Coordinates of C-alpha atoms in Angstrom, one line a residue:
X1 CA 125.6 178.1 76.6
X2 CA 124.2 180.7 79.0
X3 CA 124.0 184.5 78.8
X4 CA 125.8 186.9 81.0
X5 CA 123.7 189.9 79.9
X6 CA 121.9 189.9 83.2
X7 CA 125.0 190.1 85.4
X8 CA 125.0 193.9 86.1
X9 CA 121.3 193.7 86.7
X10 CA 121.8 190.9 89.1
X11 CA 124.4 192.9 91.0
X12 CA 122.1 195.9 91.2
X13 CA 119.2 193.8 92.3
X14 CA 121.1 191.8 95.0
X15 CA 119.2 193.3 97.9
X16 CA 115.9 193.0 96.1
X17 CA 116.4 189.3 95.4
X18 CA 117.1 188.8 99.1
X19 CA 113.8 190.7 99.8
X20 CA 111.8 188.5 97.5
X21 CA 113.4 185.3 98.7
X22 CA 111.6 185.8 101.9
X23 CA 110.7 182.2 102.8
X24 CA 113.9 181.2 104.7
X25 CA 113.5 179.1 107.7
X26 CA 115.8 181.6 109.4
X27 CA 116.1 185.3 108.6
X28 CA 119.9 185.8 108.5
X29 CA 121.0 187.7 105.4
X30 CA 122.9 185.5 103.0
X31 CA 125.9 186.8 101.0
X32 CA 124.8 188.8 98.0
X33 CA 126.3 186.4 95.5
X34 CA 124.3 183.5 96.9
X35 CA 120.9 185.1 97.1
X36 CA 119.3 183.2 94.3
X37 CA 120.2 179.9 96.0
X38 CA 119.3 180.6 99.6
X39 CA 116.1 179.8 101.4
X40 CA 113.3 177.3 100.9
X41 CA 109.7 177.7 100.0
X42 CA 107.4 178.1 102.9
X43 CA 104.3 175.9 103.6
X44 CA 101.9 178.6 102.5
X45 CA 103.5 179.0 99.1
X46 CA 103.6 175.2 98.7
X47 CA 99.9 175.0 99.5
X48 CA 99.1 177.7 97.0
X49 CA 101.3 175.9 94.4
X50 CA 99.6 172.5 94.9
X51 CA 96.1 174.1 95.0
X52 CA 96.7 176.0 91.7
X53 CA 98.3 172.9 90.2
X54 CA 95.0 171.1 90.2
X55 CA 94.3 173.2 87.1
X56 CA 97.3 171.5 85.5
X57 CA 96.1 168.1 86.6
X58 CA 92.7 168.8 84.9
X59 CA 94.5 170.1 81.8
X60 CA 96.6 166.9 81.5
X61 CA 93.7 164.5 82.3
X62 CA 91.2 166.0 79.9
X63 CA 93.7 166.1 77.0
X64 CA 94.9 162.5 77.7
X65 CA 91.7 160.7 78.5
X66 CA 90.2 161.3 75.1
X67 CA 92.5 158.7 73.4
X68 CA 91.0 155.8 75.4
X69 CA 87.5 157.3 75.3
X70 CA 87.3 157.2 71.5
X71 CA 88.2 153.5 71.3
X72 CA 85.7 152.7 74.0
X73 CA 82.6 154.5 72.9
X74 CA 81.4 151.9 70.4
X75 CA 77.8 152.7 69.4
X76 CA 76.9 154.7 72.5
X77 CA 76.7 158.0 70.5
X78 CA 74.1 158.4 67.8
X79 CA 73.5 154.6 67.8
X80 CA 76.4 154.0 65.4
X81 CA 80.2 153.5 65.3
X82 CA 82.2 156.7 65.2
X83 CA 83.6 157.6 61.9
X84 CA 87.1 159.1 61.4
X85 CA 85.5 162.5 60.9
X86 CA 83.6 162.1 64.2
X87 CA 86.8 161.3 66.0
X88 CA 88.7 164.2 64.4
X89 CA 85.9 166.7 65.3
X90 CA 85.6 165.4 68.9
X91 CA 89.3 165.7 69.4
X92 CA 90.1 168.9 67.7
X93 CA 87.2 170.9 69.1
X94 CA 89.0 171.0 72.5
X95 CA 92.1 172.6 70.9
X96 CA 90.0 175.0 68.9
X97 CA 88.1 176.3 71.9
X98 CA 91.2 176.5 74.0
X99 CA 92.6 178.7 71.3
X100 CA 89.5 181.0 71.6
X101 CA 89.6 181.1 75.4
X102 CA 93.3 182.0 75.9
X103 CA 93.2 185.7 74.6
X104 CA 89.7 186.2 76.1
X105 CA 91.0 185.1 79.5
X106 CA 93.9 187.5 79.3
X107 CA 91.6 190.4 78.9
X108 CA 89.3 189.3 81.8
X109 CA 92.3 188.5 84.0
X110 CA 93.4 192.1 83.9
X111 CA 89.9 193.4 84.5
X112 CA 88.6 191.1 87.3
X113 CA 91.8 189.3 88.5
X114 CA 93.6 186.0 88.1
X115 CA 91.7 184.1 90.8
X116 CA 88.2 184.6 89.2
X117 CA 89.5 183.1 86.0
X118 CA 90.5 179.9 87.8
X119 CA 87.0 179.7 89.4
X120 CA 85.4 180.1 85.9
X121 CA 87.7 177.4 84.5
X122 CA 86.7 175.0 87.3
X123 CA 83.0 175.6 86.6
X124 CA 83.6 174.9 82.9
X125 CA 85.6 171.7 83.7
X126 CA 82.7 170.4 85.8
X127 CA 80.0 171.4 83.3
X128 CA 82.0 169.9 80.3
X129 CA 82.7 166.7 82.1
X130 CA 79.1 166.2 83.0
X131 CA 77.9 166.9 79.5
X132 CA 80.4 164.4 78.1
X133 CA 79.4 161.7 80.6
X134 CA 75.7 162.1 79.7
X135 CA 76.2 162.4 76.0
X136 CA 73.8 160.4 73.7
X137 CA 74.9 161.9 70.4
X138 CA 78.1 163.1 68.6
X139 CA 77.0 166.8 68.6
X140 CA 76.4 166.7 72.4
X141 CA 79.9 165.1 72.9
X142 CA 81.4 167.8 70.7
X143 CA 79.7 170.4 72.9
X144 CA 81.1 168.8 76.1
X145 CA 84.6 168.7 74.6
X146 CA 84.3 172.3 73.4
X147 CA 83.4 173.5 76.9
X148 CA 86.3 171.5 78.3
X149 CA 88.5 173.3 75.7
X150 CA 87.4 176.6 77.0
X151 CA 88.4 175.5 80.5
X152 CA 91.7 174.2 79.4
X153 CA 92.5 177.4 77.4
X154 CA 91.7 179.6 80.4
X155 CA 93.6 177.3 82.9
X156 CA 96.7 176.9 80.7
X157 CA 97.0 180.7 80.5
X158 CA 96.1 181.9 84.0
X159 CA 97.7 179.2 86.2
X160 CA 101.3 179.8 85.2
X161 CA 100.6 183.6 85.4
X162 CA 99.1 183.2 88.9
X163 CA 102.0 181.1 90.2
X164 CA 104.7 183.4 88.6
X165 CA 103.2 186.5 90.3
X166 CA 103.0 184.8 93.7
X167 CA 106.4 183.1 93.7
X168 CA 109.7 184.5 95.1
X169 CA 112.2 185.4 92.3
X170 CA 114.7 182.7 93.4
X171 CA 112.1 180.0 93.2
X172 CA 109.8 181.2 90.4
X173 CA 111.0 178.5 88.0
X174 CA 110.4 175.7 90.5
X175 CA 106.9 177.0 91.3
X176 CA 105.8 177.4 87.7
X177 CA 107.3 174.1 86.7
X178 CA 105.0 172.4 89.4
X179 CA 102.2 173.2 87.0
X180 CA 103.9 171.3 84.2
X181 CA 104.4 168.4 86.7
X182 CA 100.7 168.5 87.4
X183 CA 99.9 168.4 83.7
X184 CA 102.1 165.4 83.0
X185 CA 100.8 163.6 86.1
X186 CA 97.3 164.2 84.8
X187 CA 98.2 162.6 81.5
X188 CA 99.7 159.6 83.3
X189 CA 96.5 159.2 85.4
X190 CA 94.4 159.5 82.2
X191 CA 96.3 156.7 80.5
X192 CA 96.0 154.5 83.5
X193 CA 92.3 155.2 84.0
X194 CA 91.6 154.8 80.3
X195 CA 93.4 151.4 80.2
X196 CA 91.7 150.1 83.3
X197 CA 88.2 151.1 82.2
X198 CA 88.9 149.9 78.6
X199 CA 90.1 146.5 79.9
X200 CA 87.9 145.8 82.9
X201 CA 85.0 148.3 82.8
X202 CA 81.6 148.1 81.3
X203 CA 81.5 148.6 77.5
X204 CA 78.5 151.0 77.8
X205 CA 79.4 153.0 81.0
X206 CA 83.2 152.7 81.3
X207 CA 84.0 155.6 78.9
X208 CA 81.4 157.8 80.6
X209 CA 83.1 157.3 84.0
X210 CA 86.5 158.1 82.3
X211 CA 85.3 161.6 81.2
X212 CA 83.0 162.2 84.2
X213 CA 85.7 161.7 86.8
X214 CA 87.3 164.9 85.6
X215 CA 84.7 166.9 87.5
X216 CA 86.0 165.8 90.9
X217 CA 89.3 167.7 91.0
X218 CA 87.6 170.8 89.7
X219 CA 85.1 170.7 92.6
X220 CA 88.1 170.3 95.0
X221 CA 89.9 173.3 93.6
X222 CA 86.7 175.4 93.9
X223 CA 86.7 174.6 97.7
X224 CA 90.4 175.4 98.0
X225 CA 90.0 178.7 96.3
X226 CA 88.4 180.1 99.4
X227 CA 92.0 180.1 101.0
X228 CA 93.8 181.1 97.8
X229 CA 94.5 184.8 97.6
X230 CA 94.7 187.1 94.6
X231 CA 98.2 187.9 93.4
X232 CA 99.9 191.0 95.0
X233 CA 100.8 192.4 91.6
X234 CA 97.2 192.5 90.4
X235 CA 96.0 193.9 93.8
X236 CA 98.5 196.8 93.5
X237 CA 97.4 197.5 90.0
X238 CA 93.8 197.6 91.2
X239 CA 94.8 200.1 93.9
X240 CA 94.4 197.6 96.7
X241 CA 97.9 197.8 98.2
X242 CA 97.0 196.9 101.7
X243 CA 95.5 193.6 100.6
X244 CA 98.7 193.0 98.6
X245 CA 100.7 193.7 101.7
X246 CA 98.7 191.0 103.5
X247 CA 99.3 188.4 100.8
X248 CA 103.1 189.2 100.7
X249 CA 103.3 189.0 104.5
X250 CA 101.7 185.6 104.6
X251 CA 104.6 184.3 102.4
X252 CA 107.3 186.2 104.4
X253 CA 106.4 186.0 108.1
X254 CA 105.8 188.6 110.8
X255 CA 109.2 189.3 112.5
X256 CA 110.9 192.7 111.9
X257 CA 113.2 191.6 109.2
X258 CA 110.4 189.8 107.3
X259 CA 108.2 192.9 107.6
X260 CA 111.0 195.0 106.0
X261 CA 111.1 192.5 103.2
X262 CA 107.4 192.9 102.8
X263 CA 107.8 196.6 102.5
X264 CA 110.6 196.4 99.9
X265 CA 108.7 193.8 97.7
X266 CA 105.5 196.0 97.9
X267 CA 107.5 199.1 97.1
X268 CA 109.1 197.5 94.0
X269 CA 105.6 196.4 92.7
X270 CA 104.2 199.9 93.3
X271 CA 107.1 201.6 91.6
X272 CA 106.7 199.3 88.5
X273 CA 103.0 199.9 88.3
X274 CA 103.4 203.7 88.6
X275 CA 106.2 203.8 86.1
X276 CA 104.3 201.7 83.6
X277 CA 101.2 203.9 83.9
X278 CA 103.2 207.1 83.5
X279 CA 105.2 205.8 80.5
X280 CA 102.2 204.5 78.7
X281 CA 99.8 207.3 79.5
X282 CA 97.2 205.0 80.9
X283 CA 95.9 207.8 83.1
X284 CA 93.4 210.5 82.2
X285 CA 93.9 214.1 83.3
X286 CA 91.8 213.5 86.5
X287 CA 94.2 210.8 87.6
X288 CA 91.8 207.9 86.9
X289 CA 93.2 204.9 85.1
X290 CA 92.3 204.6 81.5
X291 CA 92.4 200.8 80.9
X292 CA 91.6 201.0 77.3
X293 CA 91.7 197.6 75.5
X294 CA 93.2 199.2 72.4
X295 CA 95.8 201.2 74.4
X296 CA 97.0 197.9 76.0
X297 CA 97.4 196.3 72.6
X298 CA 99.2 199.3 71.2
X299 CA 101.6 199.1 74.2
X300 CA 102.2 195.4 73.6
X301 CA 102.9 195.7 69.9
X302 CA 104.5 199.2 69.5
X303 CA 106.9 199.3 72.5
X304 CA 110.1 197.5 71.4
X305 CA 110.8 195.6 74.7
X306 CA 107.2 194.3 74.8
X307 CA 107.3 193.3 71.1
X308 CA 110.6 191.4 71.8
X309 CA 109.0 189.7 74.8
X310 CA 105.9 188.7 72.7
X311 CA 108.2 187.4 69.9
X312 CA 110.1 185.2 72.3
X313 CA 107.0 183.9 74.1
X314 CA 105.1 183.1 70.9
X315 CA 108.3 181.5 69.4
X316 CA 108.7 179.2 72.4
X317 CA 105.0 178.3 72.6
X318 CA 104.8 177.6 68.9
X319 CA 108.1 175.6 68.9
X320 CA 106.7 173.5 71.8
X321 CA 103.9 172.2 69.6
X322 CA 105.5 172.3 66.1
X323 CA 108.2 169.9 67.2
X324 CA 105.4 167.3 67.1
X325 CA 105.2 166.2 70.7
X326 CA 101.4 166.3 71.2
X327 CA 100.9 164.4 68.0
X328 CA 103.0 161.7 69.5
X329 CA 100.9 161.8 72.7
X330 CA 97.6 161.7 70.8
X331 CA 98.6 158.9 68.4
X332 CA 101.3 157.0 70.2
X333 CA 99.0 153.9 70.6
X334 CA 98.4 154.0 66.8
X335 CA 102.1 154.1 66.1
X336 CA 102.9 151.3 68.5
X337 CA 100.1 149.2 67.1
X338 CA 101.5 149.7 63.6
X339 CA 104.9 148.6 64.9
X340 CA 103.5 145.3 66.2
X341 CA 103.3 145.9 70.0
X342 CA 100.7 143.6 71.4
X343 CA 99.4 146.0 74.1
X344 CA 99.9 149.5 72.6
X345 CA 98.1 151.3 75.4
X346 CA 100.6 150.0 77.9
X347 CA 103.5 150.9 75.6
X348 CA 102.0 154.4 75.4
X349 CA 101.9 154.6 79.1
X350 CA 105.7 154.3 79.1
X351 CA 105.8 157.5 77.0
X352 CA 103.5 159.4 79.5
X353 CA 105.5 158.1 82.5
X354 CA 108.8 159.3 80.9
X355 CA 107.2 162.7 80.4
X356 CA 106.2 162.9 84.0
X357 CA 109.5 161.6 85.5
X358 CA 111.6 164.1 83.5
X359 CA 109.3 166.9 84.2
X360 CA 109.9 166.3 87.9
X361 CA 113.7 166.4 87.1
X362 CA 113.1 169.8 85.4
X363 CA 111.5 170.9 88.7
X364 CA 114.9 170.3 90.4
X365 CA 117.0 171.8 87.7
X366 CA 115.2 174.8 86.2
X367 CA 116.4 177.3 88.8
X368 CA 119.9 175.9 88.9
X369 CA 120.7 175.6 85.2
X370 CA 118.4 178.4 84.0
X371 CA 115.7 178.6 81.4
X372 CA 118.0 179.4 78.5
X373 CA 120.6 176.9 79.5
X374 CA 118.2 174.0 80.0
X375 CA 116.8 174.5 76.5
X376 CA 120.2 174.8 74.8
X377 CA 121.2 171.5 76.5
X378 CA 118.0 169.5 75.9
X379 CA 116.8 170.5 72.4
X380 CA 119.7 168.8 70.6
X381 CA 118.7 165.5 72.3
X382 CA 115.2 166.1 71.0
X383 CA 116.5 166.5 67.5
X384 CA 118.6 163.3 67.9
X385 CA 115.7 161.3 69.2
X386 CA 113.5 162.4 66.3
X387 CA 116.1 161.8 63.6
X388 CA 117.0 158.4 65.0
X389 CA 113.2 157.5 65.1
X390 CA 113.0 158.5 61.5
X391 CA 116.0 156.1 60.8
X392 CA 114.1 153.4 62.7
X393 CA 111.1 153.7 60.5
X394 CA 113.4 153.3 57.5
X395 CA 114.7 150.1 59.1
X396 CA 111.1 148.9 59.6
X397 CA 110.2 149.7 56.0
X398 CA 113.3 147.8 54.7
X399 CA 112.4 144.8 56.8
X400 CA 109.2 144.1 54.8
X401 CA 111.3 143.0 51.8
X402 CA 114.0 141.1 53.8
X403 CA 114.0 137.4 54.3
X404 CA 114.3 138.0 58.1
X405 CA 111.6 140.6 58.1
X406 CA 109.8 139.8 61.4
X407 CA 113.0 139.8 63.5
X408 CA 114.2 143.0 61.9
X409 CA 110.8 144.6 62.4
X410 CA 110.9 143.7 66.1
X411 CA 114.4 145.2 66.4
X412 CA 113.3 148.3 64.6
X413 CA 110.2 148.7 66.8
X414 CA 112.4 148.5 70.0
X415 CA 114.9 151.0 68.4
X416 CA 112.0 153.4 67.6
X417 CA 110.6 153.1 71.1
X418 CA 114.0 153.8 72.7
X419 CA 114.5 156.9 70.7
X420 CA 111.0 158.1 71.3
X421 CA 111.8 157.8 75.0
X422 CA 115.0 159.9 74.5
X423 CA 112.9 162.5 72.6
X424 CA 110.2 162.7 75.3
X425 CA 112.7 162.8 78.2
X426 CA 114.5 165.7 76.5
X427 CA 111.2 167.5 75.7
X428 CA 110.0 167.1 79.3
X429 CA 113.1 168.5 80.9
X430 CA 113.2 171.6 78.8
X431 CA 110.7 172.6 76.2
X432 CA 107.7 171.0 78.0
X433 CA 107.9 173.6 80.8
X434 CA 110.1 176.6 79.9
X435 CA 107.6 178.2 77.5
X436 CA 105.0 178.4 80.4
X437 CA 107.4 180.8 82.1
X438 CA 106.2 183.3 79.5
X439 CA 104.6 185.7 81.9
X440 CA 108.0 186.7 83.4
X441 CA 109.0 188.3 80.1
X442 CA 106.3 190.9 80.2
X443 CA 105.9 194.0 82.3
X444 CA 102.8 194.1 84.5
X445 CA 100.7 196.4 82.3
X446 CA 100.8 193.9 79.3
X447 CA 101.5 190.7 81.2
X448 CA 98.0 189.2 80.8
X449 CA 97.7 190.2 77.1
X450 CA 101.1 189.0 76.2
X451 CA 100.7 185.7 78.0
X452 CA 97.3 185.2 76.6
X453 CA 98.5 185.7 73.0
X454 CA 101.4 183.4 73.5
X455 CA 99.1 180.7 75.0
X456 CA 96.8 181.1 72.0
X457 CA 99.9 180.5 69.7
X458 CA 100.4 177.3 71.6
X459 CA 96.9 176.1 71.0
X460 CA 96.9 177.2 67.4
X461 CA 100.0 175.2 66.7
X462 CA 98.6 172.3 68.7
X463 CA 95.5 172.4 66.4
X464 CA 97.6 172.5 63.3
X465 CA 99.9 169.6 64.3
X466 CA 97.0 167.4 65.5
X467 CA 95.2 168.0 62.2
X468 CA 98.2 167.3 59.9
X469 CA 100.1 164.5 61.6
X470 CA 98.1 161.5 60.1
X471 CA 97.9 163.1 56.7
X472 CA 101.6 163.7 56.7
X473 CA 102.2 160.1 57.7
X474 CA 100.1 159.0 54.7
X475 CA 101.6 161.5 52.3
X476 CA 105.3 161.4 53.0
X477 CA 105.7 158.5 55.3
X478 CA 106.6 158.1 59.0
X479 CA 110.4 158.6 58.4
X480 CA 110.0 161.9 56.6
X481 CA 107.4 163.1 59.1
X482 CA 109.7 162.6 62.1
X483 CA 112.6 164.1 60.0
X484 CA 110.5 167.2 59.5
X485 CA 110.0 167.5 63.3
X486 CA 113.7 167.0 63.8
X487 CA 114.5 169.9 61.4
X488 CA 112.0 172.1 63.4
X489 CA 114.0 171.3 66.6
X490 CA 117.3 172.4 64.9
X491 CA 115.7 175.6 63.7
X492 CA 114.2 176.2 67.2
X493 CA 117.6 175.7 68.9
X494 CA 119.2 178.4 66.7
X495 CA 116.4 180.8 67.4
X496 CA 116.7 180.2 71.2
X497 CA 120.5 180.7 71.0
X498 CA 120.0 184.0 69.2
X499 CA 117.2 185.8 71.0
X500 CA 116.2 184.1 74.3
X501 CA 117.9 185.7 77.3
X502 CA 118.5 184.0 80.7
X503 CA 115.9 185.2 83.3
X504 CA 116.7 182.9 86.3
X505 CA 116.8 184.7 89.7
X506 CA 115.7 188.1 88.4
X507 CA 112.5 189.7 89.9
X508 CA 109.5 190.1 87.6
X509 CA 109.8 193.9 88.0
X510 CA 113.3 193.7 86.3
X511 CA 113.1 190.9 83.8
X512 CA 111.7 193.2 81.1
X513 CA 114.7 195.4 81.5
X514 CA 116.8 192.7 79.7
X515 CA 114.8 193.4 76.5
X516 CA 115.0 197.2 76.8
X517 CA 117.7 197.8 74.2
X518 CA 117.9 194.5 72.4
X519 CA 117.4 190.8 73.0
X520 CA 119.5 190.7 76.2
X521 CA 121.5 187.6 75.1
X522 CA 124.9 189.3 74.9

């Protein structure tokens, strides 16, 4: 089910959508009704997308590689085997510090720009990777993972924001989804590297290479940042409109029609910035901007449309984690070992590969089906996969008292794997990437704060799920644990249907208008 609430807005914004979709190979004006489907992304925007996507690759790699690292360390840290508490602290410290970094990055991104936050995240990735690789004790390893957590928290917030503010409206979903593709690709690489080093590497140095190799992509991105511009929207907000014009022109071209498009896009951004400043009183009497931190938070919480945007963004980010996906990614090898698979790490690779393949599918569908539509179609399949997995665990439990137990256990294991694949595929095509479109819901003056708080919600829920998954398995059993996650999916689907409007094809300057007088769904 998709919403038609944006139809009048789309008609009114027809010309502006053509202006923003300024990357056509030719510059003939398309019919107004086809504007959101015309044109292709230019080479410059693709280069920016791929360069910024390295942050996603680092995000995925560093969250995925720890699984193989923990089982390969042996007695290399503190001259003893790791305890369960050691492993829990090493793993959860990353999520905890990502939670801390997200809101802090949102404040800094408004003050100093989006690009410097990416630079800082790269420096933290390099520093954290080197500390991990040189660790000789558990506390030092925790320090390295905590620094990487700061980097992941900053990158997971700023990269989707950076891409959303640079992308043309008609292709914004595709561009932002590229970051999700990079994250899932990084997880696949982490699983492969972890398996190779665990099977064929040195017992004492293999795990150090696993974590240390994460520094290389960060160094590459630091080099590429020399050609990556700041976003036009931040530049206008910082009273640097001519620089913003230059950035927009690089994505649009230099012929007369393209120059007119540049003027229109720049005008729309300037109008939004001026209106937001006037409506929120962020100027003093002398005309100078008053960028009060408290004033920004009041604007985010007290203005109804901003509060609705924050509710939707935090709901989606929390739902993305509370459905249990990352607990599956963290502990899939444990689950498959319990089910009797002889090489659980390779079985886990099938989960990561499915996640990557269907995230690529989302890349092709997100701007065709829409954000709301793709969630309403995919979440029911997530719920089905989880509930069927719960039923599979009941089959596995019953097999232990059956005369033909081993055969039934094998059938149950294959059944569980198949339904986990269904769940992961459905997650990847919808919920795995749509929440990261959060920045498009907020007007420019609260975009960083709102996105940072929503990202912090994601990491907070991630921390909770990672901390409770194994205790839940022990306390209520695997079948009830997956049933609980399935119920969360059903509740989430109802919430999406009620309050999440469709935003596909609408410029960033106009999306917040959908939430002006309600949720914008009807």
